[in-house]
PDB file of C-alpha atoms in Angstrom:
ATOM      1  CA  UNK A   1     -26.164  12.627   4.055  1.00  0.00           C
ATOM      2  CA  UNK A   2     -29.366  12.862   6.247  1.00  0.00           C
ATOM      3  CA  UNK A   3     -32.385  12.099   3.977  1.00  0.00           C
ATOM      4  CA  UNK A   4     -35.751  12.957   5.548  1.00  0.00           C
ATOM      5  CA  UNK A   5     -37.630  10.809   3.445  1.00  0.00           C
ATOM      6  CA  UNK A   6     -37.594   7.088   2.022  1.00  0.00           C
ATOM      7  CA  UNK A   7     -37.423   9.074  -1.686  1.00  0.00           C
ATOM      8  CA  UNK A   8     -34.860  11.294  -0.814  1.00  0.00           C
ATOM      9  CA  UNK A   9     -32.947   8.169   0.784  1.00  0.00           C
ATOM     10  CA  UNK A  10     -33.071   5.895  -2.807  1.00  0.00           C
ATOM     11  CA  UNK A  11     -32.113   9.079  -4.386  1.00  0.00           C
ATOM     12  CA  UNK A  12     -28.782   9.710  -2.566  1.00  0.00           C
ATOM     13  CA  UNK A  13     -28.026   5.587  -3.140  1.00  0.00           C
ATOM     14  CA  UNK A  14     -28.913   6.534  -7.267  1.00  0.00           C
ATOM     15  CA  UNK A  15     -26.893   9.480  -7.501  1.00  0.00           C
ATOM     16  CA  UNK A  16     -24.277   7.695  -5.529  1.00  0.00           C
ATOM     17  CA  UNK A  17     -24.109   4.033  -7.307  1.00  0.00           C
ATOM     18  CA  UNK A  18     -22.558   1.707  -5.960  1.00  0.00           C
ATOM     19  CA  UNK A  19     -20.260   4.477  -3.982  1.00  0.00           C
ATOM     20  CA  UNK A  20     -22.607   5.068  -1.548  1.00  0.00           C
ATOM     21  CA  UNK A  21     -23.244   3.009   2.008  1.00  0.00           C
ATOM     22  CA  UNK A  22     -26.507   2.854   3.864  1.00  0.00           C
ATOM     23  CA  UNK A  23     -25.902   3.160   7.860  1.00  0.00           C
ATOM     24  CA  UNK A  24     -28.176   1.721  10.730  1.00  0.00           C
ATOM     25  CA  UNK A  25     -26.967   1.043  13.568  1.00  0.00           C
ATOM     26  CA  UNK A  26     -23.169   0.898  12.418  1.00  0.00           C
ATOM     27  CA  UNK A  27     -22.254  -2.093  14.076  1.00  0.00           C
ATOM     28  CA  UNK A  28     -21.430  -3.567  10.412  1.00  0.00           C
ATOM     29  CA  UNK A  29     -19.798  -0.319   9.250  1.00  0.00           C
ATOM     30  CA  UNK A  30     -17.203  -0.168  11.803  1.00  0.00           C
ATOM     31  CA  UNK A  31     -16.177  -4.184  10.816  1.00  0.00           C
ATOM     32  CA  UNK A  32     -16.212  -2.810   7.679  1.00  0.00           C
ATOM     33  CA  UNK A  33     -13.917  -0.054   7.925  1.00  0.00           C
ATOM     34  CA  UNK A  34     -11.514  -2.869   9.530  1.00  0.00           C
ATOM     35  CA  UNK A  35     -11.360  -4.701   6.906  1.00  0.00           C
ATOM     36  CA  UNK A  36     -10.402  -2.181   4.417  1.00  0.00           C
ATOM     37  CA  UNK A  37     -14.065  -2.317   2.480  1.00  0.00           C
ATOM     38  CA  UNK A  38     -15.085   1.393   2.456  1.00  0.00           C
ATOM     39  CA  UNK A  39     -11.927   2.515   0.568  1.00  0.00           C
ATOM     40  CA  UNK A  40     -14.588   3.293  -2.427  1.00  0.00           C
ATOM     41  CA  UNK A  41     -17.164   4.967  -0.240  1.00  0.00           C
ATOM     42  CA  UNK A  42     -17.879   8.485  -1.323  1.00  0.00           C
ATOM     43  CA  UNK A  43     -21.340   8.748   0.830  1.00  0.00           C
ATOM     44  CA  UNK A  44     -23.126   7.651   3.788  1.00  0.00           C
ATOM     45  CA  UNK A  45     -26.693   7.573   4.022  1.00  0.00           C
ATOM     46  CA  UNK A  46     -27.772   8.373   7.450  1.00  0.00           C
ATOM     47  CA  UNK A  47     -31.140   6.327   8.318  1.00  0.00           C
ATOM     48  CA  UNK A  48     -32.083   7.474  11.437  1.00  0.00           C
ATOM     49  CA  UNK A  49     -34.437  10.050  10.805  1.00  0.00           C
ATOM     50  CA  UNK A  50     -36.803   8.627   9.030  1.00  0.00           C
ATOM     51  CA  UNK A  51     -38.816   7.231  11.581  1.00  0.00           C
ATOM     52  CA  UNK A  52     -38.328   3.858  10.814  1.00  0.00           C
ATOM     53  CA  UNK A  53     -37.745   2.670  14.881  1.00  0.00           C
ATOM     54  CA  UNK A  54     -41.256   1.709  15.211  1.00  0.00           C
ATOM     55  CA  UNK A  55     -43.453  -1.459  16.088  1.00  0.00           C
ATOM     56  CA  UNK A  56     -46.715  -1.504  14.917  1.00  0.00           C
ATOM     57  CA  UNK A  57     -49.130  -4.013  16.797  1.00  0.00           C
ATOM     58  CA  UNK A  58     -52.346  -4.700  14.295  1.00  0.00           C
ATOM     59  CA  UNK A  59     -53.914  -6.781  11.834  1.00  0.00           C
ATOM     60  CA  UNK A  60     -52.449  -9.968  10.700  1.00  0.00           C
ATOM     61  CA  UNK A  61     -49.428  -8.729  10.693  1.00  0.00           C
ATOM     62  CA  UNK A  62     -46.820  -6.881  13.343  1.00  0.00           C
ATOM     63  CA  UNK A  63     -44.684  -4.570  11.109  1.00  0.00           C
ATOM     64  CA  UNK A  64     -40.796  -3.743  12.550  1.00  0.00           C
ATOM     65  CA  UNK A  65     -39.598  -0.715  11.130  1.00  0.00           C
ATOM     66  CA  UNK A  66     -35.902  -1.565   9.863  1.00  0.00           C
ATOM     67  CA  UNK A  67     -34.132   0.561  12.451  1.00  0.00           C
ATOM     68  CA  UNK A  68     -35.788  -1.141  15.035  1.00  0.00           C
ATOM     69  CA  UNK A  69     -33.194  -2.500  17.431  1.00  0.00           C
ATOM     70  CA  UNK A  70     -32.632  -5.870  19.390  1.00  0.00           C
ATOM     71  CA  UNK A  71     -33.290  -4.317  22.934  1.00  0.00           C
ATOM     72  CA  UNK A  72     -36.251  -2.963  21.234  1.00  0.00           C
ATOM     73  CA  UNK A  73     -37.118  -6.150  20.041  1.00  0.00           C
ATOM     74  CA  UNK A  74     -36.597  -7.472  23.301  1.00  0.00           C
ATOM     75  CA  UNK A  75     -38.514  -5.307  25.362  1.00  0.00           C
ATOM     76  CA  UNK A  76     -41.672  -5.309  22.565  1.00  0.00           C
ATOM     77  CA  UNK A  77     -45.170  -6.048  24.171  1.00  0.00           C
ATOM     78  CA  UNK A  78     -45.842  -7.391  20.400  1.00  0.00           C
ATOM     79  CA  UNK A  79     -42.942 -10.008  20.450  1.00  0.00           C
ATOM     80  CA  UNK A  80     -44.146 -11.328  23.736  1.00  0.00           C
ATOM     81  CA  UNK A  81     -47.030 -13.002  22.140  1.00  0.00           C
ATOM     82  CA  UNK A  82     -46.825 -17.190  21.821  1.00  0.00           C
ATOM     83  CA  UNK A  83     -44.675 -18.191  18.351  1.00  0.00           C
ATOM     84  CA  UNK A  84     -42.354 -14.860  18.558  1.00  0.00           C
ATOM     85  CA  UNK A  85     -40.071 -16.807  21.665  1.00  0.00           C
ATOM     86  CA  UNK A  86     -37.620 -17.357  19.055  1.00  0.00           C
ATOM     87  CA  UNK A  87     -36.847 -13.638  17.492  1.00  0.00           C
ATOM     88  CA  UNK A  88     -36.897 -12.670  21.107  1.00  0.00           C
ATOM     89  CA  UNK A  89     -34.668 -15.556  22.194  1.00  0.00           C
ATOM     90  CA  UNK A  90     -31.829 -14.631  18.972  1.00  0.00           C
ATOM     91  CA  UNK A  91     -32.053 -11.212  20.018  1.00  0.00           C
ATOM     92  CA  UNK A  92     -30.811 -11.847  23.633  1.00  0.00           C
ATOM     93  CA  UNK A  93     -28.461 -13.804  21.967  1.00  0.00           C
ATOM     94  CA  UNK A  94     -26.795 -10.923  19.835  1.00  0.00           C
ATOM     95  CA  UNK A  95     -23.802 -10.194  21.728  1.00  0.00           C
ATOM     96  CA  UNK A  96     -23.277  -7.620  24.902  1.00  0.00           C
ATOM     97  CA  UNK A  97     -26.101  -4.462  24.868  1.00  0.00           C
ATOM     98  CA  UNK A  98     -24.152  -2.148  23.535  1.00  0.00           C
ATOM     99  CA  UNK A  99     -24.429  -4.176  20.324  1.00  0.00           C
ATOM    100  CA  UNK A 100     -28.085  -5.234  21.040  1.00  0.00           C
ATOM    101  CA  UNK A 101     -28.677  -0.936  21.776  1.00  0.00           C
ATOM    102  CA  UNK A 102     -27.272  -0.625  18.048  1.00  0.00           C
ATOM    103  CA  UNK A 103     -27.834  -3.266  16.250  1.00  0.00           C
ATOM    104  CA  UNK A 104     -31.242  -3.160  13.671  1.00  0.00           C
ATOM    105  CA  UNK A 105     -33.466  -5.692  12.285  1.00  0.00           C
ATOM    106  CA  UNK A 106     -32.671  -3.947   8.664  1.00  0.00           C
ATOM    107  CA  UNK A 107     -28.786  -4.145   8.751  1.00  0.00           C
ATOM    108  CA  UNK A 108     -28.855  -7.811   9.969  1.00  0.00           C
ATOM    109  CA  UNK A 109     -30.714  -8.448   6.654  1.00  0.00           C
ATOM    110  CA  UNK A 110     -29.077  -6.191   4.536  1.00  0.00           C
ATOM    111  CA  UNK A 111     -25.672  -7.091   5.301  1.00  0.00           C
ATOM    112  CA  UNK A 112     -26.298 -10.915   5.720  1.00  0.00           C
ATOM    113  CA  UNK A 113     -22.958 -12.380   7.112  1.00  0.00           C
ATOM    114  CA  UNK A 114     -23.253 -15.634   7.807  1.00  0.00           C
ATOM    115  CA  UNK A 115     -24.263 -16.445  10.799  1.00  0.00           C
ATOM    116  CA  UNK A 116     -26.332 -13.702  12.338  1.00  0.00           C
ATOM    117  CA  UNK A 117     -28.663 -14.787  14.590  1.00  0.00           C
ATOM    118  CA  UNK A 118     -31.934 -12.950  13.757  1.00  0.00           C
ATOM    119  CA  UNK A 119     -31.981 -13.664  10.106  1.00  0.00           C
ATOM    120  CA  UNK A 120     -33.044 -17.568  10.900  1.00  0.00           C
ATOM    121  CA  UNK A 121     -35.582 -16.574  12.885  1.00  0.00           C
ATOM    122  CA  UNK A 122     -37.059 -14.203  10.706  1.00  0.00           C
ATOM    123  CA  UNK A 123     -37.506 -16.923   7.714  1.00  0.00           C
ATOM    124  CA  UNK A 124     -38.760 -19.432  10.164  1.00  0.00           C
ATOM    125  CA  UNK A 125     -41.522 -16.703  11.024  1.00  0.00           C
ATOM    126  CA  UNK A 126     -41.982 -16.281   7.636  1.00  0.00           C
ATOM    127  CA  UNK A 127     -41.125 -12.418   7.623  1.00  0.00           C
ATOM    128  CA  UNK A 128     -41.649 -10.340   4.528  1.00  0.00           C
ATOM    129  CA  UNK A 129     -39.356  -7.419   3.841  1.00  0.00           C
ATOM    130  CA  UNK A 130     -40.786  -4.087   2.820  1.00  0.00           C
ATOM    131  CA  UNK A 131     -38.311  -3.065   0.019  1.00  0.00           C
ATOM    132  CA  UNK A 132     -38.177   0.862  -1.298  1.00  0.00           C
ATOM    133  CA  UNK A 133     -37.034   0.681  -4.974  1.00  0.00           C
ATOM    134  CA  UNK A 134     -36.934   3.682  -6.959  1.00  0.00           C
ATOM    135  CA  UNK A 135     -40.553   5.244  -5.743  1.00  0.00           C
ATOM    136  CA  UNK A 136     -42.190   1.685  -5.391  1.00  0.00           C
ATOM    137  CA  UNK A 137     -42.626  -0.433  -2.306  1.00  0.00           C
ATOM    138  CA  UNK A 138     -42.570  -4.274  -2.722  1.00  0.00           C
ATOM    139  CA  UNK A 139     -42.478  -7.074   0.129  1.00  0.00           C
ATOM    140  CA  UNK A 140     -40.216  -9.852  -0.520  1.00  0.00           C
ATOM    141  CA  UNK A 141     -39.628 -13.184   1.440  1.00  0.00           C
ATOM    142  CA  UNK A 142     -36.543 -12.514   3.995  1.00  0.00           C
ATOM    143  CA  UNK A 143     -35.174 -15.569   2.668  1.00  0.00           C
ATOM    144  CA  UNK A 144     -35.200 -14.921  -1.121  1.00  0.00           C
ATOM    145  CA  UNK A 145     -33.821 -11.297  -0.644  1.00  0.00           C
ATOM    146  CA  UNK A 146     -30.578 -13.512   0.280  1.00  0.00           C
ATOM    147  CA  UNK A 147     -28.035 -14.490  -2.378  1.00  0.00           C
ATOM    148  CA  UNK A 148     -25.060 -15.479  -0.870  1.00  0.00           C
ATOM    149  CA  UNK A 149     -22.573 -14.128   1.861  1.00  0.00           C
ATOM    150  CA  UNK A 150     -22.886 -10.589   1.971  1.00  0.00           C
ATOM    151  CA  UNK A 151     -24.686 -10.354  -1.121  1.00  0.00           C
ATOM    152  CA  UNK A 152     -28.911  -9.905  -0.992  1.00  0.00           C
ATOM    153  CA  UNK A 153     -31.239  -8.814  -4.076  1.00  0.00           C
ATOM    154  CA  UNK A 154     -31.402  -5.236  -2.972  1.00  0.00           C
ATOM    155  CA  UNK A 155     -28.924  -3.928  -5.946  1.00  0.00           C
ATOM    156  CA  UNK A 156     -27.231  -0.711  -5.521  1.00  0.00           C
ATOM    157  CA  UNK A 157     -30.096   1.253  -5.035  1.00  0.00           C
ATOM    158  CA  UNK A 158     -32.899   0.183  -3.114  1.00  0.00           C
ATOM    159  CA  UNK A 159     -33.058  -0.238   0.763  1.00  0.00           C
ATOM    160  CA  UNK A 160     -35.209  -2.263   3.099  1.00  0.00           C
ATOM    161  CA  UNK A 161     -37.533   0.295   5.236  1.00  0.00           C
ATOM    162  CA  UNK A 162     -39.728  -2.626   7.897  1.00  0.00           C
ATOM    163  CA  UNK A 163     -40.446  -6.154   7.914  1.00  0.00           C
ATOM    164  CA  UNK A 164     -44.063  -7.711   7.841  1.00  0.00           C
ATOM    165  CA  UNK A 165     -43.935 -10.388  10.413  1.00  0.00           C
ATOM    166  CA  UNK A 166     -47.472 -12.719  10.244  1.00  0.00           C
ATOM    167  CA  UNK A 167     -48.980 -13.061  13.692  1.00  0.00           C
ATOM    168  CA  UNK A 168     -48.730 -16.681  14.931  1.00  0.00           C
ATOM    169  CA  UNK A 169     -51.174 -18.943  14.549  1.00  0.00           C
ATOM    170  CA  UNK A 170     -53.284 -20.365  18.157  1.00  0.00           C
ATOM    171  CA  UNK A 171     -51.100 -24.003  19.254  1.00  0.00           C
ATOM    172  CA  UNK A 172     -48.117 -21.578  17.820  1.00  0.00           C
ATOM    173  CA  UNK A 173     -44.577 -21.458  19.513  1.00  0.00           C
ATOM    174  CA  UNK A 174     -40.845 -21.240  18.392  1.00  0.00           C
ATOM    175  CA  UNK A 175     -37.628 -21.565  19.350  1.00  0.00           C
ATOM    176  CA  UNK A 176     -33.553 -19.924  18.857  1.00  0.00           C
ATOM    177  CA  UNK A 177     -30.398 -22.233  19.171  1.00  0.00           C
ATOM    178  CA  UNK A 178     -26.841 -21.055  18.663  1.00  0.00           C
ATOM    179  CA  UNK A 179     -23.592 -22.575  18.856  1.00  0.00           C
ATOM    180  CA  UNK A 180     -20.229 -20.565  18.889  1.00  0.00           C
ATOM    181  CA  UNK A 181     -17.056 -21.409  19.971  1.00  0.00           C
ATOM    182  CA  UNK A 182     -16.745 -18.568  22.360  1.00  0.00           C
ATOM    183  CA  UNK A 183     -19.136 -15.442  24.031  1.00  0.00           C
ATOM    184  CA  UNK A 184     -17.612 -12.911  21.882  1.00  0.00           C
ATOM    185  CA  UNK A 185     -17.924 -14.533  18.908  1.00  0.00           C
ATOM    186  CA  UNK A 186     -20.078 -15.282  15.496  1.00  0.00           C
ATOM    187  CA  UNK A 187     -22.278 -18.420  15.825  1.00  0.00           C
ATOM    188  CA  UNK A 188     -20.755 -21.463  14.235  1.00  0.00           C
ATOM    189  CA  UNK A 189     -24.316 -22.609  13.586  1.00  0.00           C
ATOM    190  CA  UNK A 190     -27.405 -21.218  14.585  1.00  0.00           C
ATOM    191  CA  UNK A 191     -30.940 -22.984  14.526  1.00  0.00           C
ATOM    192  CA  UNK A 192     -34.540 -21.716  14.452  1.00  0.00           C
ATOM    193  CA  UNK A 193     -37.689 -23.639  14.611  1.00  0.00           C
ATOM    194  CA  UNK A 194     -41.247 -22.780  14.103  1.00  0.00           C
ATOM    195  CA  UNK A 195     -44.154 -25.404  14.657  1.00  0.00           C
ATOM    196  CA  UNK A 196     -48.113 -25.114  14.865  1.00  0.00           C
ATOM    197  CA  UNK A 197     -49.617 -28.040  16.951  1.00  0.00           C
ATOM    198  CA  UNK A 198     -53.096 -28.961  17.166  1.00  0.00           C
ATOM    199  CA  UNK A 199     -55.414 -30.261  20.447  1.00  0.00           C
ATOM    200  CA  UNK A 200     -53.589 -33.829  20.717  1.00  0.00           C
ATOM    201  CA  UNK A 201     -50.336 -32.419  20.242  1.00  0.00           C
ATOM    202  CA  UNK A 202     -49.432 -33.262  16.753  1.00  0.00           C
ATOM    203  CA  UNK A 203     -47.431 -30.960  14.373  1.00  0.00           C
ATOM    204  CA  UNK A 204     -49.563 -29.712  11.788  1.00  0.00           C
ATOM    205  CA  UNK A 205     -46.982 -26.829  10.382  1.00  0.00           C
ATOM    206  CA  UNK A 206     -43.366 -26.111  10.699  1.00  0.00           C
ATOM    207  CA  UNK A 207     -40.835 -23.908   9.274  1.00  0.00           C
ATOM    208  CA  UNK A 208     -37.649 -25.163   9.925  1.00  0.00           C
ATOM    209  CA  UNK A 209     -34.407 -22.933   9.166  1.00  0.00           C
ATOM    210  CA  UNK A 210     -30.390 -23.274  10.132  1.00  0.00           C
ATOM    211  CA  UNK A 211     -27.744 -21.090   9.336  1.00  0.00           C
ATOM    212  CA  UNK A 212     -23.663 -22.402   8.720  1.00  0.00           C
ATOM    213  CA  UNK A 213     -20.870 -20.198   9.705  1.00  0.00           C
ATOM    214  CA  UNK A 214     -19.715 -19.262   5.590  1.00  0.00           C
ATOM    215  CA  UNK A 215     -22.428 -20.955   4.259  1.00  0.00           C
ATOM    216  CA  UNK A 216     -25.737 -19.071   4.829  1.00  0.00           C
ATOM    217  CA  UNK A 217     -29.043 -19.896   5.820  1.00  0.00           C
ATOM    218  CA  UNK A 218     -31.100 -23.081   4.835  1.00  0.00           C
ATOM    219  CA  UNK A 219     -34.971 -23.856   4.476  1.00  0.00           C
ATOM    220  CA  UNK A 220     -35.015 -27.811   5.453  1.00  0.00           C
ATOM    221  CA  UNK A 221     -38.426 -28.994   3.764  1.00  0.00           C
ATOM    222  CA  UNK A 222     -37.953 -32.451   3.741  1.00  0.00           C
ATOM    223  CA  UNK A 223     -37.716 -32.175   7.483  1.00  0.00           C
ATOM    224  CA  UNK A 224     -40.640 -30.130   7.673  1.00  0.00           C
ATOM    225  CA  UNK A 225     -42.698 -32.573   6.281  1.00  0.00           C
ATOM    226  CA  UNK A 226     -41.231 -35.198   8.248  1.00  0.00           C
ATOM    227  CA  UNK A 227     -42.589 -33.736  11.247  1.00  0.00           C
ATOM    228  CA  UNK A 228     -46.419 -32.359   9.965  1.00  0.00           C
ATOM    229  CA  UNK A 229     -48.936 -34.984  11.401  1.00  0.00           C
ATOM    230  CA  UNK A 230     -46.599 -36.331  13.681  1.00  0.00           C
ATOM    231  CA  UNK A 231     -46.720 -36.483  17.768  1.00  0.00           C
ATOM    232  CA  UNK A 232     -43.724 -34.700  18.353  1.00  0.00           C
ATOM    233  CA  UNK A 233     -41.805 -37.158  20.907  1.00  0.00           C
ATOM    234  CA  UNK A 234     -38.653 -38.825  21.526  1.00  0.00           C
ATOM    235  CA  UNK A 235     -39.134 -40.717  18.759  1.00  0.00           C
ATOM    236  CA  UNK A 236     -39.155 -37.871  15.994  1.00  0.00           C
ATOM    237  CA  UNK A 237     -36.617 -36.113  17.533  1.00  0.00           C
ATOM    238  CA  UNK A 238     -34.294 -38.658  17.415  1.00  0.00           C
ATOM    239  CA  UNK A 239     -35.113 -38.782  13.901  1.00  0.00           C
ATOM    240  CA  UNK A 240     -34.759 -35.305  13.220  1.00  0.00           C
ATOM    241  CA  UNK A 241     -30.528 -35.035  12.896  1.00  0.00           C
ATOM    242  CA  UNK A 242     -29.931 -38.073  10.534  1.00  0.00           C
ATOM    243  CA  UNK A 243     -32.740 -35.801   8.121  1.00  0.00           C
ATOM    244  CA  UNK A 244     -31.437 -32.580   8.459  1.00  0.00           C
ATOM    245  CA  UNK A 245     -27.803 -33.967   7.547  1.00  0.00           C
ATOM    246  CA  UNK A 246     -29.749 -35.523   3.962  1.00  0.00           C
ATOM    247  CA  UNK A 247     -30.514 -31.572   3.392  1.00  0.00           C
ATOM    248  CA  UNK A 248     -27.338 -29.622   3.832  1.00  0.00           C
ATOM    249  CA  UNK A 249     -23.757 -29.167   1.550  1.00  0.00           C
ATOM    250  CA  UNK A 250     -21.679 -27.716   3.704  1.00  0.00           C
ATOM    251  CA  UNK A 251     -18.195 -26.317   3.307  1.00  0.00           C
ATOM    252  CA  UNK A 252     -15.182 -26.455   5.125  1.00  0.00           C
ATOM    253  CA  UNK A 253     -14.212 -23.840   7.486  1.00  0.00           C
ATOM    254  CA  UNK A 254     -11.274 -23.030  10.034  1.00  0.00           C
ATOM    255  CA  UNK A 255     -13.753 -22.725  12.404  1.00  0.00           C
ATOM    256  CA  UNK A 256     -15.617 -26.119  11.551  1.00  0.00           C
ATOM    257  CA  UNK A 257     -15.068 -28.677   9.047  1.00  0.00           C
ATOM    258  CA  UNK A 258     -18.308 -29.047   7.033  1.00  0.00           C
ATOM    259  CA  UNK A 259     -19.389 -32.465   8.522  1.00  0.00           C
ATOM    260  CA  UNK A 260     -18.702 -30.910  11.934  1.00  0.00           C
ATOM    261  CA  UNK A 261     -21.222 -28.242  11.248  1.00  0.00           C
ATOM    262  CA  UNK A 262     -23.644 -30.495   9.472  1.00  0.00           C
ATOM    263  CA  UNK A 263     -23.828 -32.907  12.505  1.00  0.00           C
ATOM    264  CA  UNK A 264     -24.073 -29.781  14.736  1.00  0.00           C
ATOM    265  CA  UNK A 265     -27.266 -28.519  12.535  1.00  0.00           C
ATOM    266  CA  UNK A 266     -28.849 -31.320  13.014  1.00  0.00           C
ATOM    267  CA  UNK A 267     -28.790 -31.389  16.771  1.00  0.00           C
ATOM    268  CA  UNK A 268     -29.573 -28.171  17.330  1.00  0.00           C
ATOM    269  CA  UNK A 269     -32.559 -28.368  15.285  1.00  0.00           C
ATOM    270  CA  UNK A 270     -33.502 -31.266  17.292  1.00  0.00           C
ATOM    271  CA  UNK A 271     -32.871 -29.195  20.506  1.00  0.00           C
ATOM    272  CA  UNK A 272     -34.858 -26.238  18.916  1.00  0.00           C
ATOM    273  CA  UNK A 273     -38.257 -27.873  17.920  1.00  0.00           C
ATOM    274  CA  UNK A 274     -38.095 -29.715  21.602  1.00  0.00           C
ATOM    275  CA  UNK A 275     -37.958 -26.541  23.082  1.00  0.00           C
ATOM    276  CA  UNK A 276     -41.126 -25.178  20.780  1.00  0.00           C
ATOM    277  CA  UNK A 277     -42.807 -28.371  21.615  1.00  0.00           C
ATOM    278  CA  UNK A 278     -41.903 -28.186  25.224  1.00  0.00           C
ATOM    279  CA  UNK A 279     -40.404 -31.827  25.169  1.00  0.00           C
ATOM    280  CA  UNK A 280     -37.599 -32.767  27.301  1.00  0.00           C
ATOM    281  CA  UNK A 281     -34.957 -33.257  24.448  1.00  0.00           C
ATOM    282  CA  UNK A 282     -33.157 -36.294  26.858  1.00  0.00           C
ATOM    283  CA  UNK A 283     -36.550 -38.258  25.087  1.00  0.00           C
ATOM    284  CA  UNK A 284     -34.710 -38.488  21.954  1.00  0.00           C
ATOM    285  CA  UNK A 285     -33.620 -42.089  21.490  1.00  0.00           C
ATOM    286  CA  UNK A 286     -33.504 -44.339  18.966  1.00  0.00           C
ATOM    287  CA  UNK A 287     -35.196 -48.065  18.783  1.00  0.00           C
ATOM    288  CA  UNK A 288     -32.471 -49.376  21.186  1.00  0.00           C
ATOM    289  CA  UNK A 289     -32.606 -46.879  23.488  1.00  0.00           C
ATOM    290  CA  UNK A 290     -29.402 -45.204  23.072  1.00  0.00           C
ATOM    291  CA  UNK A 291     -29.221 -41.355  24.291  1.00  0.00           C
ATOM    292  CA  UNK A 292     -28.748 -39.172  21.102  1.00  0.00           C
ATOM    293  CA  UNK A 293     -28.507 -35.875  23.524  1.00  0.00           C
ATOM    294  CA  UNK A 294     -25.447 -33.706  21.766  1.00  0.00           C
TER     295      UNK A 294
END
């Protein structure tokens, strides 16, 4: 099916409950098939021409049209602004182009397997996503549309049609930090920082988010406020791991036993808001002076 409007989309996924499958850039789809999951499928809803490729550069906010790809994401004037380094960085990150020339800002939400790079750095932005339900828009957190591997709020019959990403703050920068065990595949763990420094160099805002390979992705407040009104130095980043671990319950994994991918969280956090706060992340020591560098 090839709706040519947002109404006509929801309409197909109504008449279609349940049975019916939403495709973006397909890169989900064909993993998918694979695995055996679209043995119920009676219809595909085709999303491409609704015109929902787009970046618009204005206001407050920069709104991404859910079929927007990585490479466009990449190549955005709008994303090359200070305190976007970070969506532009997990992008890159997204496997070889022909994945980043197919893959869409929508579907990484929408399909939410743990760990997908951009869907960090989207809550550590503090994206909104622009939900069509029945004939009704609504904007919703990134974050609380997600409800568990594979699973989001959407329901059976609403879709996600742009995101609403706030423009950075001035003394705003972020940054994207991924572990995986190999090029080709899934992040183990996957960090992404957000911080707002004033004049002198101390933190006064962070979102701080990390995602675990069957897990999901994780707000870490208390580290937040850890950080707000502190010089970010060696000191607080050396601080910064033994935090995040008091945060997370992890589970076990064949790829990663759950401290494994605790400890790993932690660094690359560490290594993530050193690289928004330009510090040279060998400054993180403790009291004695003992390298914590992972």
């Amino acid at each position: 099916m090839i709706p040519k409007t947002l109404n006509e989309a929801v309409a197909a996924m109504e008449e279609h409950r349940g049975e019916a499958l939403l495709y973006a850039g397909g890169t989900y789809v064909h993993e998918q098939r694979e695995r055996g999951a679209l043995l119920k499928i009676k219809a595909i809803v085709d999303l491409e021409g609704l015109g929902l490729d787009t970046i618009e550069n204005g206001g407050d906010s920069i709104k991404a049209g859910a079929m927007v790809t990585l490479n466009k994401v990449i190549g955005s004037d709008a994303f090359r602004a200070a305190g976007f380094e970070a969506l532009v960085q997990a992008a890159y990150a997204t496997g070889p182009d022909q994945i980043k020339n197919a893959a869409t800002l929508g579907g990484a939400v929408a399909c939410w397997v743990p760990v997908i790079d951009i869907v960090p750095v989207l809550m550590s932005l503090r994206a909104k996503a622009v939900v069509q339900v029945a004939r009704e828009s609504r904007t919703i957190e990134v974050g609380d549309l997600l409800n568990g591997p594979e699973k989001t709020l959407l329901g059976k019959t609403a879709l996600i049609s742009g995101f609403l990403l706030p423009r950075p703050a001035p003394g705003s920068r972020s940054q994207f930090k991924k572990f995986r065990r190999s090029a080709s595949d899934w992040a183990v763990v996957n960090a992404s920082a957000s911080i707002r420094s004033d004049g002198a160099g101390r933190c006064v805002d962070a979102k701080l988010v990390v995602g675990a390979r069957a897990d999901g992705y994780f707000s870490l407040p208390r580290t937040e406020q850890f950080l707000i009104g502190k010089q970010i130095d060696g000191k607080a980043l050396a601080a910064v791991p033994g935090i995040v671990s008091t945060e997370l319950t992890l589970t076990d994994h064949f790829t990663a036993s759950a401290d494994y991918k605790r400890s790993l969280c932690g660094f690359l956090l560490r290594d993530a808001i050193a690289g928004a706060a330009k510090i040279d992340v060998s400054q993180a020591r403790d009291a004695k002076g003992v390298d914590r560098h992972g």
